[in-house]
């Protein structure tokens, strides 16, 4: 299994990149990391701008066959909390990315966490209806999801506006941050899985202080 990693850049802008570490079965180790580039040799990056000007920094990638054509496309969370996507115009073995654009919901709004802080993501069938929903962890500790209302004729997921599942643990009042339940810190890094094998998805959450939390789902 290969490893996909985002990066943080102190320069900001479009300098942060996405890297892949390919596993060598022959040598039983990983090859040198390689930055993923666009077809014209530029860093694959959401670009400048966005809600706080940091759309292209602190990248958190997730690979998935978004358009159901047999290869992996790239979804990315960022410093400013927005989600962006790059469609793979190549193949599963020879990827080709032209550009990365903000992901939008059914109302045409760019999908992002309300706190304007870091976002990371995963696709999972949260509502058990047979398709992949968008799950998002936020920089202030909140966890969110966008329901996929994709129909049979749709080639890509169709996402409803973002909804809160777990409230942020960090609240900004004036110039100060206040920390509370459930995590008492920010940077909720999510992993969705059926931990207790009861047929419902649960969540494993890492936080800014290095703790790992287990959230068991009680109902559908």
PDB file of C-alpha atoms in Angstrom:
ATOM      1  CA  UNK A   1       0.000   0.000   0.000  1.00  0.00           C
ATOM      2  CA  UNK A   2       1.286   3.435  -0.947  1.00  0.00           C
ATOM      3  CA  UNK A   3       1.234   6.487   1.338  1.00  0.00           C
ATOM      4  CA  UNK A   4      -0.286   9.829   0.354  1.00  0.00           C
ATOM      5  CA  UNK A   5       0.752  12.906   2.328  1.00  0.00           C
ATOM      6  CA  UNK A   6      -0.022  16.602   2.286  1.00  0.00           C
ATOM      7  CA  UNK A   7       2.342  19.305   3.503  1.00  0.00           C
ATOM      8  CA  UNK A   8       2.480  22.664   5.230  1.00  0.00           C
ATOM      9  CA  UNK A   9       4.376  25.607   3.803  1.00  0.00           C
ATOM     10  CA  UNK A  10       5.495  28.647   5.768  1.00  0.00           C
ATOM     11  CA  UNK A  11       5.546  30.510   2.473  1.00  0.00           C
ATOM     12  CA  UNK A  12       1.842  29.860   1.961  1.00  0.00           C
ATOM     13  CA  UNK A  13       0.353  30.520  -1.436  1.00  0.00           C
ATOM     14  CA  UNK A  14       0.780  27.649  -3.848  1.00  0.00           C
ATOM     15  CA  UNK A  15       4.000  26.200  -2.458  1.00  0.00           C
ATOM     16  CA  UNK A  16       2.510  23.404  -0.310  1.00  0.00           C
ATOM     17  CA  UNK A  17       2.335  20.123  -2.169  1.00  0.00           C
ATOM     18  CA  UNK A  18       0.952  16.576  -2.126  1.00  0.00           C
ATOM     19  CA  UNK A  19       3.430  13.709  -1.989  1.00  0.00           C
ATOM     20  CA  UNK A  20       3.229  10.003  -2.710  1.00  0.00           C
ATOM     21  CA  UNK A  21       5.449   7.289  -1.251  1.00  0.00           C
ATOM     22  CA  UNK A  22       5.166   4.190  -3.402  1.00  0.00           C
ATOM     23  CA  UNK A  23       5.740   0.806  -1.799  1.00  0.00           C
ATOM     24  CA  UNK A  24       8.187  -1.570  -3.461  1.00  0.00           C
ATOM     25  CA  UNK A  25       7.086  -5.205  -3.026  1.00  0.00           C
ATOM     26  CA  UNK A  26      10.463  -6.364  -4.286  1.00  0.00           C
ATOM     27  CA  UNK A  27      12.508  -4.384  -1.755  1.00  0.00           C
ATOM     28  CA  UNK A  28       9.770  -4.411   0.910  1.00  0.00           C
ATOM     29  CA  UNK A  29      10.243  -0.735   1.600  1.00  0.00           C
ATOM     30  CA  UNK A  30       9.082   2.658   0.357  1.00  0.00           C
ATOM     31  CA  UNK A  31      10.634   4.544  -2.517  1.00  0.00           C
ATOM     32  CA  UNK A  32      11.722   8.175  -2.239  1.00  0.00           C
ATOM     33  CA  UNK A  33       8.741  10.481  -1.834  1.00  0.00           C
ATOM     34  CA  UNK A  34       7.566  12.188  -5.017  1.00  0.00           C
ATOM     35  CA  UNK A  35       5.623  15.430  -5.336  1.00  0.00           C
ATOM     36  CA  UNK A  36       2.468  15.136  -7.441  1.00  0.00           C
ATOM     37  CA  UNK A  37       2.511  17.645 -10.288  1.00  0.00           C
ATOM     38  CA  UNK A  38       0.019  18.863 -12.860  1.00  0.00           C
ATOM     39  CA  UNK A  39       0.481  17.899 -16.513  1.00  0.00           C
ATOM     40  CA  UNK A  40       2.388  21.148 -17.131  1.00  0.00           C
ATOM     41  CA  UNK A  41       4.855  20.495 -14.308  1.00  0.00           C
ATOM     42  CA  UNK A  42       3.370  22.726 -11.620  1.00  0.00           C
ATOM     43  CA  UNK A  43       2.662  21.742  -8.003  1.00  0.00           C
ATOM     44  CA  UNK A  44      -0.815  20.222  -7.651  1.00  0.00           C
ATOM     45  CA  UNK A  45      -2.352  22.772  -5.292  1.00  0.00           C
ATOM     46  CA  UNK A  46      -5.742  24.487  -4.753  1.00  0.00           C
ATOM     47  CA  UNK A  47      -4.106  27.853  -5.459  1.00  0.00           C
ATOM     48  CA  UNK A  48      -4.219  31.232  -3.768  1.00  0.00           C
ATOM     49  CA  UNK A  49      -7.282  33.008  -2.464  1.00  0.00           C
ATOM     50  CA  UNK A  50     -10.272  31.582  -0.634  1.00  0.00           C
ATOM     51  CA  UNK A  51     -11.952  32.672   2.565  1.00  0.00           C
ATOM     52  CA  UNK A  52      -8.763  33.543   4.452  1.00  0.00           C
ATOM     53  CA  UNK A  53      -6.256  33.495   1.608  1.00  0.00           C
ATOM     54  CA  UNK A  54      -4.838  30.098   2.612  1.00  0.00           C
ATOM     55  CA  UNK A  55      -6.611  27.749   0.223  1.00  0.00           C
ATOM     56  CA  UNK A  56      -3.261  26.365  -0.940  1.00  0.00           C
ATOM     57  CA  UNK A  57      -1.640  25.681   2.429  1.00  0.00           C
ATOM     58  CA  UNK A  58      -1.643  22.882   5.037  1.00  0.00           C
ATOM     59  CA  UNK A  59      -2.984  20.274   2.616  1.00  0.00           C
ATOM     60  CA  UNK A  60      -4.722  17.072   3.706  1.00  0.00           C
ATOM     61  CA  UNK A  61      -5.309  14.738   0.708  1.00  0.00           C
ATOM     62  CA  UNK A  62      -7.701  11.850   0.175  1.00  0.00           C
ATOM     63  CA  UNK A  63      -7.694   9.728  -2.999  1.00  0.00           C
ATOM     64  CA  UNK A  64     -10.938   8.294  -4.378  1.00  0.00           C
ATOM     65  CA  UNK A  65     -12.475   7.397  -7.729  1.00  0.00           C
ATOM     66  CA  UNK A  66     -14.747  10.455  -7.676  1.00  0.00           C
ATOM     67  CA  UNK A  67     -16.001  10.200 -11.264  1.00  0.00           C
ATOM     68  CA  UNK A  68     -16.254   6.376 -11.369  1.00  0.00           C
ATOM     69  CA  UNK A  69     -13.880   5.930 -14.321  1.00  0.00           C
ATOM     70  CA  UNK A  70     -11.544   3.402 -12.717  1.00  0.00           C
ATOM     71  CA  UNK A  71      -8.739   5.687 -11.494  1.00  0.00           C
ATOM     72  CA  UNK A  72      -8.107   7.722  -8.367  1.00  0.00           C
ATOM     73  CA  UNK A  73      -8.912  11.420  -8.201  1.00  0.00           C
ATOM     74  CA  UNK A  74      -7.654  13.800  -5.513  1.00  0.00           C
ATOM     75  CA  UNK A  75      -9.698  15.552  -2.819  1.00  0.00           C
ATOM     76  CA  UNK A  76      -7.898  17.946  -0.500  1.00  0.00           C
ATOM     77  CA  UNK A  77      -8.609  19.786   2.744  1.00  0.00           C
ATOM     78  CA  UNK A  78      -6.636  22.939   3.498  1.00  0.00           C
ATOM     79  CA  UNK A  79      -5.626  25.569   6.036  1.00  0.00           C
ATOM     80  CA  UNK A  80      -8.752  27.636   5.414  1.00  0.00           C
ATOM     81  CA  UNK A  81     -11.141  24.690   5.787  1.00  0.00           C
ATOM     82  CA  UNK A  82     -12.335  24.420   2.207  1.00  0.00           C
ATOM     83  CA  UNK A  83     -12.401  21.167   0.236  1.00  0.00           C
ATOM     84  CA  UNK A  84     -10.932  21.095  -3.278  1.00  0.00           C
ATOM     85  CA  UNK A  85     -10.796  18.408  -5.961  1.00  0.00           C
ATOM     86  CA  UNK A  86      -8.591  17.468  -8.915  1.00  0.00           C
ATOM     87  CA  UNK A  87      -9.918  14.973 -11.456  1.00  0.00           C
ATOM     88  CA  UNK A  88      -7.449  12.410 -12.776  1.00  0.00           C
ATOM     89  CA  UNK A  89      -7.546  12.691 -16.571  1.00  0.00           C
ATOM     90  CA  UNK A  90      -5.045   9.838 -16.923  1.00  0.00           C
ATOM     91  CA  UNK A  91      -5.213   6.234 -15.733  1.00  0.00           C
ATOM     92  CA  UNK A  92      -4.783   4.292 -12.501  1.00  0.00           C
ATOM     93  CA  UNK A  93      -1.080   3.745 -13.310  1.00  0.00           C
ATOM     94  CA  UNK A  94      -0.272   7.014 -15.103  1.00  0.00           C
ATOM     95  CA  UNK A  95      -2.158   9.807 -13.353  1.00  0.00           C
ATOM     96  CA  UNK A  96      -2.658  13.175 -15.030  1.00  0.00           C
ATOM     97  CA  UNK A  97      -4.016  16.188 -13.182  1.00  0.00           C
ATOM     98  CA  UNK A  98      -4.826  19.412 -15.005  1.00  0.00           C
ATOM     99  CA  UNK A  99      -6.027  21.597 -12.152  1.00  0.00           C
ATOM    100  CA  UNK A 100      -7.609  21.656  -8.711  1.00  0.00           C
ATOM    101  CA  UNK A 101     -10.892  23.438  -8.016  1.00  0.00           C
ATOM    102  CA  UNK A 102     -13.088  24.091  -4.944  1.00  0.00           C
ATOM    103  CA  UNK A 103     -15.737  21.426  -4.336  1.00  0.00           C
ATOM    104  CA  UNK A 104     -19.306  22.781  -4.308  1.00  0.00           C
ATOM    105  CA  UNK A 105     -22.602  21.588  -2.838  1.00  0.00           C
ATOM    106  CA  UNK A 106     -26.051  21.386  -4.441  1.00  0.00           C
ATOM    107  CA  UNK A 107     -26.596  25.104  -3.824  1.00  0.00           C
ATOM    108  CA  UNK A 108     -23.380  26.070  -5.600  1.00  0.00           C
ATOM    109  CA  UNK A 109     -21.564  26.975  -2.388  1.00  0.00           C
ATOM    110  CA  UNK A 110     -17.934  25.982  -1.788  1.00  0.00           C
ATOM    111  CA  UNK A 111     -17.821  23.232   0.847  1.00  0.00           C
ATOM    112  CA  UNK A 112     -15.788  24.102   3.932  1.00  0.00           C
ATOM    113  CA  UNK A 113     -15.898  24.001   7.723  1.00  0.00           C
ATOM    114  CA  UNK A 114     -17.592  27.023   9.348  1.00  0.00           C
ATOM    115  CA  UNK A 115     -14.562  27.875  11.496  1.00  0.00           C
ATOM    116  CA  UNK A 116     -12.423  28.879   8.485  1.00  0.00           C
ATOM    117  CA  UNK A 117      -9.700  26.639   9.944  1.00  0.00           C
ATOM    118  CA  UNK A 118      -7.970  23.436   8.803  1.00  0.00           C
ATOM    119  CA  UNK A 119      -9.976  20.620   7.246  1.00  0.00           C
ATOM    120  CA  UNK A 120      -9.320  16.950   6.580  1.00  0.00           C
ATOM    121  CA  UNK A 121     -11.694  14.497   4.957  1.00  0.00           C
ATOM    122  CA  UNK A 122     -12.799  10.976   4.227  1.00  0.00           C
ATOM    123  CA  UNK A 123     -15.538   9.411   2.108  1.00  0.00           C
ATOM    124  CA  UNK A 124     -17.844   6.946   3.878  1.00  0.00           C
ATOM    125  CA  UNK A 125     -21.459   5.772   3.625  1.00  0.00           C
ATOM    126  CA  UNK A 126     -22.507   7.565   6.813  1.00  0.00           C
ATOM    127  CA  UNK A 127     -26.265   7.228   6.234  1.00  0.00           C
ATOM    128  CA  UNK A 128     -26.093   3.616   4.992  1.00  0.00           C
ATOM    129  CA  UNK A 129     -27.852   4.298   1.700  1.00  0.00           C
ATOM    130  CA  UNK A 130     -25.254   2.742  -0.589  1.00  0.00           C
ATOM    131  CA  UNK A 131     -23.223   5.786  -1.644  1.00  0.00           C
ATOM    132  CA  UNK A 132     -20.221   7.693  -0.317  1.00  0.00           C
ATOM    133  CA  UNK A 133     -20.858  10.785   1.807  1.00  0.00           C
ATOM    134  CA  UNK A 134     -18.243  13.434   2.567  1.00  0.00           C
ATOM    135  CA  UNK A 135     -16.949  13.444   6.148  1.00  0.00           C
ATOM    136  CA  UNK A 136     -14.887  16.422   7.362  1.00  0.00           C
ATOM    137  CA  UNK A 137     -12.829  17.140  10.469  1.00  0.00           C
ATOM    138  CA  UNK A 138     -12.255  20.802  11.363  1.00  0.00           C
ATOM    139  CA  UNK A 139      -9.443  22.839  12.851  1.00  0.00           C
ATOM    140  CA  UNK A 140     -11.585  23.926  15.818  1.00  0.00           C
ATOM    141  CA  UNK A 141     -12.465  20.319  16.660  1.00  0.00           C
ATOM    142  CA  UNK A 142     -15.848  20.126  14.938  1.00  0.00           C
ATOM    143  CA  UNK A 143     -16.865  17.172  12.754  1.00  0.00           C
ATOM    144  CA  UNK A 144     -19.170  17.595   9.751  1.00  0.00           C
ATOM    145  CA  UNK A 145     -20.695  15.728   6.848  1.00  0.00           C
ATOM    146  CA  UNK A 146     -22.245  16.385   3.449  1.00  0.00           C
ATOM    147  CA  UNK A 147     -24.930  13.893   2.405  1.00  0.00           C
ATOM    148  CA  UNK A 148     -24.467  12.382  -1.042  1.00  0.00           C
ATOM    149  CA  UNK A 149     -27.771  12.527  -2.930  1.00  0.00           C
ATOM    150  CA  UNK A 150     -26.314  11.095  -6.127  1.00  0.00           C
ATOM    151  CA  UNK A 151     -28.740   9.347  -8.473  1.00  0.00           C
ATOM    152  CA  UNK A 152     -28.061   6.418 -10.810  1.00  0.00           C
ATOM    153  CA  UNK A 153     -27.387   8.648 -13.808  1.00  0.00           C
ATOM    154  CA  UNK A 154     -24.962  10.915 -11.924  1.00  0.00           C
ATOM    155  CA  UNK A 155     -21.297  10.115 -12.639  1.00  0.00           C
ATOM    156  CA  UNK A 156     -20.029  11.930  -9.547  1.00  0.00           C
ATOM    157  CA  UNK A 157     -21.315  12.409  -5.982  1.00  0.00           C
ATOM    158  CA  UNK A 158     -23.870  15.195  -5.504  1.00  0.00           C
ATOM    159  CA  UNK A 159     -23.416  16.739  -2.075  1.00  0.00           C
ATOM    160  CA  UNK A 160     -25.940  18.542   0.100  1.00  0.00           C
ATOM    161  CA  UNK A 161     -24.768  21.534   2.203  1.00  0.00           C
ATOM    162  CA  UNK A 162     -22.520  20.765   5.154  1.00  0.00           C
ATOM    163  CA  UNK A 163     -24.063  19.678   8.481  1.00  0.00           C
ATOM    164  CA  UNK A 164     -22.553  19.521  11.950  1.00  0.00           C
ATOM    165  CA  UNK A 165     -22.164  16.113  13.622  1.00  0.00           C
ATOM    166  CA  UNK A 166     -19.933  17.066  16.551  1.00  0.00           C
ATOM    167  CA  UNK A 167     -19.745  20.702  17.747  1.00  0.00           C
ATOM    168  CA  UNK A 168     -16.365  22.462  17.756  1.00  0.00           C
ATOM    169  CA  UNK A 169     -14.352  22.143  20.964  1.00  0.00           C
ATOM    170  CA  UNK A 170     -12.785  25.538  20.361  1.00  0.00           C
ATOM    171  CA  UNK A 171     -14.841  28.722  20.282  1.00  0.00           C
ATOM    172  CA  UNK A 172     -13.463  32.123  19.417  1.00  0.00           C
ATOM    173  CA  UNK A 173     -14.857  34.957  21.510  1.00  0.00           C
ATOM    174  CA  UNK A 174     -13.278  38.268  20.597  1.00  0.00           C
ATOM    175  CA  UNK A 175      -9.541  37.725  20.301  1.00  0.00           C
ATOM    176  CA  UNK A 176      -9.491  34.724  22.652  1.00  0.00           C
ATOM    177  CA  UNK A 177     -10.080  31.028  22.154  1.00  0.00           C
ATOM    178  CA  UNK A 178     -12.117  29.047  24.676  1.00  0.00           C
ATOM    179  CA  UNK A 179     -11.693  25.274  24.943  1.00  0.00           C
ATOM    180  CA  UNK A 180     -14.463  22.865  25.925  1.00  0.00           C
ATOM    181  CA  UNK A 181     -16.101  19.495  25.239  1.00  0.00           C
ATOM    182  CA  UNK A 182     -15.731  17.070  23.677  1.00  0.00           C
ATOM    183  CA  UNK A 183     -12.000  17.195  22.812  1.00  0.00           C
ATOM    184  CA  UNK A 184     -10.914  20.341  24.721  1.00  0.00           C
ATOM    185  CA  UNK A 185      -8.647  21.189  21.782  1.00  0.00           C
ATOM    186  CA  UNK A 186      -8.734  21.537  18.005  1.00  0.00           C
ATOM    187  CA  UNK A 187      -7.523  19.850  14.804  1.00  0.00           C
ATOM    188  CA  UNK A 188      -9.954  16.909  14.671  1.00  0.00           C
ATOM    189  CA  UNK A 189      -8.314  14.301  12.410  1.00  0.00           C
ATOM    190  CA  UNK A 190     -11.004  11.786  11.538  1.00  0.00           C
ATOM    191  CA  UNK A 191     -11.057   8.138  10.538  1.00  0.00           C
ATOM    192  CA  UNK A 192     -14.502   6.631   9.901  1.00  0.00           C
ATOM    193  CA  UNK A 193     -14.961   2.878  10.473  1.00  0.00           C
ATOM    194  CA  UNK A 194     -17.345   0.373  12.072  1.00  0.00           C
ATOM    195  CA  UNK A 195     -15.198  -0.034  15.176  1.00  0.00           C
ATOM    196  CA  UNK A 196     -17.561  -2.268  17.169  1.00  0.00           C
ATOM    197  CA  UNK A 197     -18.922  -4.113  14.095  1.00  0.00           C
ATOM    198  CA  UNK A 198     -22.573  -3.287  14.739  1.00  0.00           C
ATOM    199  CA  UNK A 199     -23.306  -2.153  11.193  1.00  0.00           C
ATOM    200  CA  UNK A 200     -22.964   1.578  11.977  1.00  0.00           C
ATOM    201  CA  UNK A 201     -19.978   3.775  11.264  1.00  0.00           C
ATOM    202  CA  UNK A 202     -18.065   5.084  14.284  1.00  0.00           C
ATOM    203  CA  UNK A 203     -15.182   7.557  14.379  1.00  0.00           C
ATOM    204  CA  UNK A 204     -11.613   7.524  15.595  1.00  0.00           C
ATOM    205  CA  UNK A 205     -10.430  11.088  16.117  1.00  0.00           C
ATOM    206  CA  UNK A 206      -6.932  12.429  16.688  1.00  0.00           C
ATOM    207  CA  UNK A 207      -6.498  15.889  18.202  1.00  0.00           C
ATOM    208  CA  UNK A 208      -3.956  18.679  18.465  1.00  0.00           C
ATOM    209  CA  UNK A 209      -2.627  17.433  21.820  1.00  0.00           C
ATOM    210  CA  UNK A 210      -1.820  13.975  20.477  1.00  0.00           C
ATOM    211  CA  UNK A 211      -4.778  12.166  22.062  1.00  0.00           C
ATOM    212  CA  UNK A 212      -6.919   9.645  20.168  1.00  0.00           C
ATOM    213  CA  UNK A 213     -10.666   9.564  20.816  1.00  0.00           C
ATOM    214  CA  UNK A 214     -13.237   6.893  20.008  1.00  0.00           C
ATOM    215  CA  UNK A 215     -16.767   8.035  19.152  1.00  0.00           C
ATOM    216  CA  UNK A 216     -19.248   5.149  19.126  1.00  0.00           C
ATOM    217  CA  UNK A 217     -22.402   5.777  17.124  1.00  0.00           C
ATOM    218  CA  UNK A 218     -25.631   4.889  18.910  1.00  0.00           C
ATOM    219  CA  UNK A 219     -28.173   5.070  16.094  1.00  0.00           C
ATOM    220  CA  UNK A 220     -28.589   5.705  12.371  1.00  0.00           C
TER     221      UNK A 220
END
